[in-house]
CSV table of C-alpha atoms and ligand atoms in Angstrom, one decimal:
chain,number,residue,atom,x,y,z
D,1,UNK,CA,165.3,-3.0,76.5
D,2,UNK,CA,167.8,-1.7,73.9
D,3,UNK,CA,168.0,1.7,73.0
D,4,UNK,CA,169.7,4.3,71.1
D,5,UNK,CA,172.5,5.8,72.3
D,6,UNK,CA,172.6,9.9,71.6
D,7,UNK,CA,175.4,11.8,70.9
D,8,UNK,CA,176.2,14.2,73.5
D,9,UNK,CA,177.6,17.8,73.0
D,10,UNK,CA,176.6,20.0,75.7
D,11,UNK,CA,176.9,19.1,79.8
D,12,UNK,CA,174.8,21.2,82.3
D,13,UNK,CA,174.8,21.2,86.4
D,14,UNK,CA,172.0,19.0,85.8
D,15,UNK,CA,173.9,16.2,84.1
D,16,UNK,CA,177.2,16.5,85.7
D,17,UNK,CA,175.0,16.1,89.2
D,18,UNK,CA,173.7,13.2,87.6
D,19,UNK,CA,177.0,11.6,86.6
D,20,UNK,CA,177.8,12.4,89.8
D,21,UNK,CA,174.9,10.9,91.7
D,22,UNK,CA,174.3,7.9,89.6
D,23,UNK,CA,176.4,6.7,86.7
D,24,UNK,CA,173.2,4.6,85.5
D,25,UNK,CA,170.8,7.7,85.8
D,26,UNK,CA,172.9,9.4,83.9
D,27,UNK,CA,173.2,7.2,81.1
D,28,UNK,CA,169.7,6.7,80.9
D,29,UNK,CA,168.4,10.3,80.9
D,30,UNK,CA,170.9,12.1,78.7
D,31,UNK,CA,172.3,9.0,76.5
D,32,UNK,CA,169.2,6.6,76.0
D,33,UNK,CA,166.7,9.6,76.8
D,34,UNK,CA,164.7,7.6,77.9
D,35,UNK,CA,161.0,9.6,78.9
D,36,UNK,CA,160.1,9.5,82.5
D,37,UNK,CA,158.4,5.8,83.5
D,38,UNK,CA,158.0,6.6,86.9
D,39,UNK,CA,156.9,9.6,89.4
D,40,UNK,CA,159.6,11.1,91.4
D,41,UNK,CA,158.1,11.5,94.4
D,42,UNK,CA,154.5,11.4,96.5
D,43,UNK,CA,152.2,12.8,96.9
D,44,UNK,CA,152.0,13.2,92.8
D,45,UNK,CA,149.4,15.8,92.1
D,46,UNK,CA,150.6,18.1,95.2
D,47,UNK,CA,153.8,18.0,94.2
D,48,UNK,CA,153.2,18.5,90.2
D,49,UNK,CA,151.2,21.8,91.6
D,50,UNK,CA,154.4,23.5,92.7
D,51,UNK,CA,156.6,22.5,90.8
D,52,UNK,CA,154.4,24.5,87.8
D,53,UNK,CA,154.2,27.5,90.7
D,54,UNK,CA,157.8,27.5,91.2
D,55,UNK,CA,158.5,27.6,87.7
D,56,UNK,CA,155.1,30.7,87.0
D,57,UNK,CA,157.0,32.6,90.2
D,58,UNK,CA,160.5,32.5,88.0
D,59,UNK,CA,158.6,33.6,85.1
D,60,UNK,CA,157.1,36.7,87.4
D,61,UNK,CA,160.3,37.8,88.6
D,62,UNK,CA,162.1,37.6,85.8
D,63,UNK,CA,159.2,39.5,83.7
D,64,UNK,CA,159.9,42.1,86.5
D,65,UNK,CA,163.5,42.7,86.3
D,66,UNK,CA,162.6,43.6,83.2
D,67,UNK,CA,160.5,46.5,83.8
D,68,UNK,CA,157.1,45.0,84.4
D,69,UNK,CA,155.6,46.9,87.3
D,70,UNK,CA,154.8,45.2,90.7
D,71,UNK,CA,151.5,45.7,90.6
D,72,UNK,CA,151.0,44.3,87.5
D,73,UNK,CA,152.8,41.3,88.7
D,74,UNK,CA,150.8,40.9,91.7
D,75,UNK,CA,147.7,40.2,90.0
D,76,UNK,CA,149.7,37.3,88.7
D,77,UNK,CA,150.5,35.8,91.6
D,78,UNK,CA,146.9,34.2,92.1
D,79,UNK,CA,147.7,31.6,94.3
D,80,UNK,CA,148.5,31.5,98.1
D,81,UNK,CA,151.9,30.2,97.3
D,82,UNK,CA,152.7,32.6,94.5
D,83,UNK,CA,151.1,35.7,96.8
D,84,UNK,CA,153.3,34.5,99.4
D,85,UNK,CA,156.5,34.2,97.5
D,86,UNK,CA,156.3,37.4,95.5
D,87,UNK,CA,155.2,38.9,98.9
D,88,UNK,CA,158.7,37.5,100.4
D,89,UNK,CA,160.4,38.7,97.1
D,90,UNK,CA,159.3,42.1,97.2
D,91,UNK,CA,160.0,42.8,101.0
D,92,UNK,CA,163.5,40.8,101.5
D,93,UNK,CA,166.0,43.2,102.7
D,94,UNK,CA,168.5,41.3,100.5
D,95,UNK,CA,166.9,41.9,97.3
D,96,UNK,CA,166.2,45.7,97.9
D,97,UNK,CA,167.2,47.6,94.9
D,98,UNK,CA,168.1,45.1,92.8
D,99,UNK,CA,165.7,45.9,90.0
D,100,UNK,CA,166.7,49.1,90.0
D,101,UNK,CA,171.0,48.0,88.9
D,102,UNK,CA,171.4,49.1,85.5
D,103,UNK,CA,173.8,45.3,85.3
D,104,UNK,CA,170.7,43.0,85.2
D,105,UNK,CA,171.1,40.1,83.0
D,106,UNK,CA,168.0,37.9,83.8
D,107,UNK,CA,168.1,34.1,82.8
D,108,UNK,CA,171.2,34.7,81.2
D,109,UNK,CA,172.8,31.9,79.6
D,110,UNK,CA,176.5,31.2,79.3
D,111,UNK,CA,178.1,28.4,77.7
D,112,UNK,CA,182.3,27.4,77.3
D,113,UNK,CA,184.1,24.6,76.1
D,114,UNK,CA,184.7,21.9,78.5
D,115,UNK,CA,186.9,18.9,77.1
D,116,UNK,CA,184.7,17.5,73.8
D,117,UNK,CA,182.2,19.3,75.1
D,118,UNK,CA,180.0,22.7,75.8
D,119,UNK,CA,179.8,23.3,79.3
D,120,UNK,CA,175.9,25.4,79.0
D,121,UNK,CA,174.2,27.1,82.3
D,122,UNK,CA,171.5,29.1,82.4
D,123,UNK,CA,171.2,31.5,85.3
D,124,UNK,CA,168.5,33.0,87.1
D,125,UNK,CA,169.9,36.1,87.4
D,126,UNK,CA,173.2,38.0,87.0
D,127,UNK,CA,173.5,41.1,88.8
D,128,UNK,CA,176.6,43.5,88.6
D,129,UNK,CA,176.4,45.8,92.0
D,130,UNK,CA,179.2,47.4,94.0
D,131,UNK,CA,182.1,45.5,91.4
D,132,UNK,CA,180.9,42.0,92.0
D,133,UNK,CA,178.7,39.9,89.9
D,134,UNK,CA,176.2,38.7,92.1
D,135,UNK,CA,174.7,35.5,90.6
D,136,UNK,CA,171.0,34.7,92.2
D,137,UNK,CA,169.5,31.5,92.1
D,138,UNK,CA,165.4,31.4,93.1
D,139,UNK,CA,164.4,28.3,95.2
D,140,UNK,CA,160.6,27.8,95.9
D,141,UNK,CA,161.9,24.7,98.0
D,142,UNK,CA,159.6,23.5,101.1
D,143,UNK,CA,162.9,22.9,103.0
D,144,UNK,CA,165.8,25.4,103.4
D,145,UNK,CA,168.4,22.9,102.5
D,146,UNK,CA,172.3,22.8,104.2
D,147,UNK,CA,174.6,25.3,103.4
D,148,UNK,CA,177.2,22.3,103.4
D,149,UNK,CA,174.6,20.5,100.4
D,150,UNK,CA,174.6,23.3,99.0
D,151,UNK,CA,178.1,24.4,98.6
D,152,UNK,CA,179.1,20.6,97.2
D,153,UNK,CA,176.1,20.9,94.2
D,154,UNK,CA,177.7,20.9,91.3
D,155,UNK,CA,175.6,23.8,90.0
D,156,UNK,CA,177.1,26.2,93.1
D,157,UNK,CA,180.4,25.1,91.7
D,158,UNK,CA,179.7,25.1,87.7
D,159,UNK,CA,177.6,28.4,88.2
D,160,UNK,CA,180.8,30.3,89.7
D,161,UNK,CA,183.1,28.8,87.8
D,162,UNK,CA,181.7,29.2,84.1
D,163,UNK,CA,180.9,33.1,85.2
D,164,UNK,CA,184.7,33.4,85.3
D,165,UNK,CA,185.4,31.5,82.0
D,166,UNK,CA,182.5,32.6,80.0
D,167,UNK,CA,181.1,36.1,81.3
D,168,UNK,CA,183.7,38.8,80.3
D,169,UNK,CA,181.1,40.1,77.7
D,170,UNK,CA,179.4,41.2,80.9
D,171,UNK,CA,182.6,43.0,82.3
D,172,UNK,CA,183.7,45.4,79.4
D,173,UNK,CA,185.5,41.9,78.0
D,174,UNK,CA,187.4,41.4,81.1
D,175,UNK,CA,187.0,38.2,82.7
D,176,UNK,CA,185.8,38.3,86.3
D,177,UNK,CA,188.0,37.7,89.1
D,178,UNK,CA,186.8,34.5,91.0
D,179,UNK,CA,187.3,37.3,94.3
D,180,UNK,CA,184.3,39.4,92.3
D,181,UNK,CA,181.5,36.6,92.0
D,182,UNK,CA,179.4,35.8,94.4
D,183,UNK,CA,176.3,32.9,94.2
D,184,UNK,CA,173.2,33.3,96.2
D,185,UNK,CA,170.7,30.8,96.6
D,186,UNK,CA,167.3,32.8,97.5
D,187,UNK,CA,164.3,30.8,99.2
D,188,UNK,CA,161.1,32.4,98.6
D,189,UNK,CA,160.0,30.7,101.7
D,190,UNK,CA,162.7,31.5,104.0
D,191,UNK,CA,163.7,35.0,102.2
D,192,UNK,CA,165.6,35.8,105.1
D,193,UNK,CA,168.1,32.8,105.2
D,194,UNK,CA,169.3,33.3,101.6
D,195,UNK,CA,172.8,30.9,101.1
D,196,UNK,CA,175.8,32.7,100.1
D,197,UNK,CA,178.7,31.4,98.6
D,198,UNK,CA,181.5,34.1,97.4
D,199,UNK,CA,184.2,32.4,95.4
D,200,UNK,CA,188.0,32.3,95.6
D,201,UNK,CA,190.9,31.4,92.9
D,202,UNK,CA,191.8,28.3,95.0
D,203,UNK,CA,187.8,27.5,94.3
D,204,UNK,CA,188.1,28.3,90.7
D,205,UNK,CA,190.9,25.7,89.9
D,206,UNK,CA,189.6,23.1,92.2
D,207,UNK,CA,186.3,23.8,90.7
D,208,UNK,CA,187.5,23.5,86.9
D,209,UNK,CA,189.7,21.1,87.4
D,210,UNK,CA,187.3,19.0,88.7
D,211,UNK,CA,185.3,19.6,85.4
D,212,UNK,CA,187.9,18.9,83.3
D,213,UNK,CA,188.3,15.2,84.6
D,214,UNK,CA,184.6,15.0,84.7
D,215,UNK,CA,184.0,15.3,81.3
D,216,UNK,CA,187.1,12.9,80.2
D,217,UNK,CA,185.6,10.2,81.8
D,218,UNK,CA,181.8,11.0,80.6
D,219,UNK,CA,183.9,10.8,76.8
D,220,UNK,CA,185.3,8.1,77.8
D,221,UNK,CA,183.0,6.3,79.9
D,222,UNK,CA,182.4,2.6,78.9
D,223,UNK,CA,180.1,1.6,81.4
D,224,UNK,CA,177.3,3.3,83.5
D,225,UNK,CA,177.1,1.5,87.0
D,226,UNK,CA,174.2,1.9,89.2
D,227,UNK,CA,174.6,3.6,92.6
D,228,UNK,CA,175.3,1.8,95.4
D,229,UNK,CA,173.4,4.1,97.4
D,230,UNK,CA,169.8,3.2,97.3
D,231,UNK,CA,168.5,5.8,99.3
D,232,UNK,CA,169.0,7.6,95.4
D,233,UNK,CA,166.4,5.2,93.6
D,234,UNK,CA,163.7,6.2,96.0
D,235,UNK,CA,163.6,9.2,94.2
D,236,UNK,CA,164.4,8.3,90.7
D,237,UNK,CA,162.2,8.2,87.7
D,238,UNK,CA,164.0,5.2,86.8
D,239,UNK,CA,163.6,2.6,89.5
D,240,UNK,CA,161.5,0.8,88.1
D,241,UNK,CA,163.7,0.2,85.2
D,242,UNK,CA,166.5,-0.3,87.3
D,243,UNK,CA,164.4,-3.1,89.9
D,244,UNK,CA,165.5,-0.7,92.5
D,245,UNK,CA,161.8,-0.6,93.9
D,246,UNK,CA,158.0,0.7,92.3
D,247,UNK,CA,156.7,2.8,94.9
D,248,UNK,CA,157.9,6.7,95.0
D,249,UNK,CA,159.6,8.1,98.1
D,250,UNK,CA,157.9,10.7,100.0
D,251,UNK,CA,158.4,14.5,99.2
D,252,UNK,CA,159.1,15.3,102.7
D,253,UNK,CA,161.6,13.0,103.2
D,254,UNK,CA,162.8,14.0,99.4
D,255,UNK,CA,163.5,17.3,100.8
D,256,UNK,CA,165.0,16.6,103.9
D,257,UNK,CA,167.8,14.7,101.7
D,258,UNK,CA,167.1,17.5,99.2
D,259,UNK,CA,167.2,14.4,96.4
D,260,UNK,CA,164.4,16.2,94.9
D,261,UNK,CA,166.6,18.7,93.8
D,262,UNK,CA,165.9,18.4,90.0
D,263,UNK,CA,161.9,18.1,90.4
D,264,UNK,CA,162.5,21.7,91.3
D,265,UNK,CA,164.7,22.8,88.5
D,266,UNK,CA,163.1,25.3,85.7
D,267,UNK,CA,163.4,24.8,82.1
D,268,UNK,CA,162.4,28.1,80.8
D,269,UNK,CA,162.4,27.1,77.4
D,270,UNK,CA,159.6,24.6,78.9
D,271,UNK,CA,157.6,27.8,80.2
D,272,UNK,CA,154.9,29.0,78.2
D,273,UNK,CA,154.7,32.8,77.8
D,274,UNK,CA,152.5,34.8,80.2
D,275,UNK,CA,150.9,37.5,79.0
D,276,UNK,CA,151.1,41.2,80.6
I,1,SF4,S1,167.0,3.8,90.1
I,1,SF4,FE1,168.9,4.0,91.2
I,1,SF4,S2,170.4,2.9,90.1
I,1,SF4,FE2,168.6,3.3,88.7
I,1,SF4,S3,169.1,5.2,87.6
I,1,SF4,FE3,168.0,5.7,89.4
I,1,SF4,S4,169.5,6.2,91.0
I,1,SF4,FE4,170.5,5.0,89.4
C-alpha cells in the first residue's frame, strides 16, 4: 500500500517510545498515519470499557484539583471501577493535601525545541510542594508494572527532563534544578505502591542527550525496520499490515509485559467535556 508521508514537527513520549520500540510502528503511526486496522489486545469490548474509565477518572481528578468538590465528584464516579479508584484517590496517604497547594498546574502542557523539532508533553499534574516540583502521573493499570520498566520509559525520562528545560515559567522564570523534580507514577489500584523517581543532573544530561540523538536520526531516518522482537507485534495495531500475525494478544499477558502501555494513555483533547 502506498501512502503519504506527513511532515513531522512535534515528538511526544509516545512517539519517541515508539521509535524506540519499533522503527516500523513508528513510521506507520506518526508518518503514514495510518488509522488503526487492528485491535490491540483481547478481550476487545472489556478492555475498550476501561480504557474510557481510565480516561473519565483523569477527567474527575483533574476537574477536582480545580476546585470541584468531592462530593460532587463522587456522584460521577458511577461505576465500580471509578468508585473504587476515586475511593483510592481520595484516601492515599500520598496524595493528602495536594489539592489544597496553591502550585497546582493540572494537565499542564510544556513543549521545547528538540533538534528540528518540538519536543511537546502533557502532564497529568504538576505540583510545587516543599521546593520540589512533584510531577504525578495517574495509572488506572490492572498490573502495577516494574519500577525498573518504569524508570527506562521514555516518558519517565522526557517528563523530567523537559520540566527542567521548559518549566521555569512555573518557578518565578528560574529553571528547576534536576535535584528539585521528582516523577510519581500513581496506581489507582495499588494507591499505596505509587513509583517514585527523583531526578539528578547526571540523569538530565544522560536523559537529553539521549534526546538529542534521538531526534537526529528520526530527521534523518531513511528506513523504518521492523522489530525483531515479535513478542511487540502481538500487541500492535499494525500486525496485520506488517504479516506479523492476525489474532490480538491477551490483555493479561499485555500487562504483565506492560506492552499495552499506550492502550492506557489519555488524550485529553480526545475527552469530551463532563458537565458539573
Ligand atoms: S506489527 Fe510488529 S513490526 Fe509491525 S509495526 Fe507493529 S511492532 Fe512493528
Amino acid at each position: 500500500m502506498k501512502t503519504q508521508a506527513f511532515q513531522l514537527t512535534t515528538l511526544s513520549q509516545s512517539s519517541l517510545q515508539d521509535y524506540m520500540d519499533c522503527a516500523q510502528r513508528f513510521k506507520l503511526r506518526y508518518l503514514d498515519r495510518l488509522s488503526y486496522p487492528a485491535v490491540e489486545t483481547e478481550p476487545t469490548l472489556e478492555n475498550e470499557k476501561h480504557q474510557q474509565e481510565g480516561e473519565y477518572f483523569h477527567r474527575l481528578v483533574q476537574q477536582h484539583l480545580i476546585g470541584i468538590p468531592a462530593e460532587q465528584i463522587a456522584r460521577f464516579a458511577n461505576t465500580p471501577n471509578l468508585q473504587r479508584w476515586w475511593e483510592n484517590f481520595q484516601n492515599s496517604a500520598d496524595l493528602t493535601g495536594l489539592k489544597d497547594l496553591t502550585g497546582l498546574y493540572p494537565e499542564a502542557t510544556l513543549s521545547a525545541p528538540l533538534g528540528r523539532y518540538r519536543l511537546l508533553a502533557k502532564y497529568d499534574l504538576i505540583a510545587l510542594r516543599d521546593g520540589k516540583a512533584v510531577i504525578y502521573d495517574w495509572k488506572t493499570y490492572r498490573k502495577r508494572p516494574r519500577n525498573e520498566w518504569l524508570a527506562a520509559r521514555m516518558q519517565t525520562r522526557i517528563y523530567r527532563a523537559l520540566l527542567v528545560n521548559a518549566g521555569a515559567h512555573l518557578n518565578d522564570g528560574r529553571p528547576f534544578e534536576p535535584e528539585q523534580i521528582e516523577m510519581i507514577y500513581w496506581f489507582a489500584d495499588f494507591p499505596e505502591e505509587p513509583a517514585r523517581f527523583p531526578y539528578t543532573a547526571a540523569q538530565f544530561t544522560r536523559d537529553w542527550d539521549l534526546l538529542v540523538k534521538l531526534s537526529e536520526e528520526v530527521a534523518s531516518a531513511s528506513t523504518y525496520p521492523l522489530t525483531d522482537d515479535r513478542q511487540k507485534c502481538a500487541f500492535c495495531t499494525y500486525r496485520s499490515y506488517c504479516e506479523r500475525g492476525v489474532r490480538a494478544g491477551d490483555i493479561d499477558q499485555a500487562e504483565a509485559e506492560m506492552e499495552a502501555d499506550e492502550l492506557f494513555n489519555v488524550d485529553f483533547e480526545q475527552i469530551g467535556e463532563i458537565a458539573f
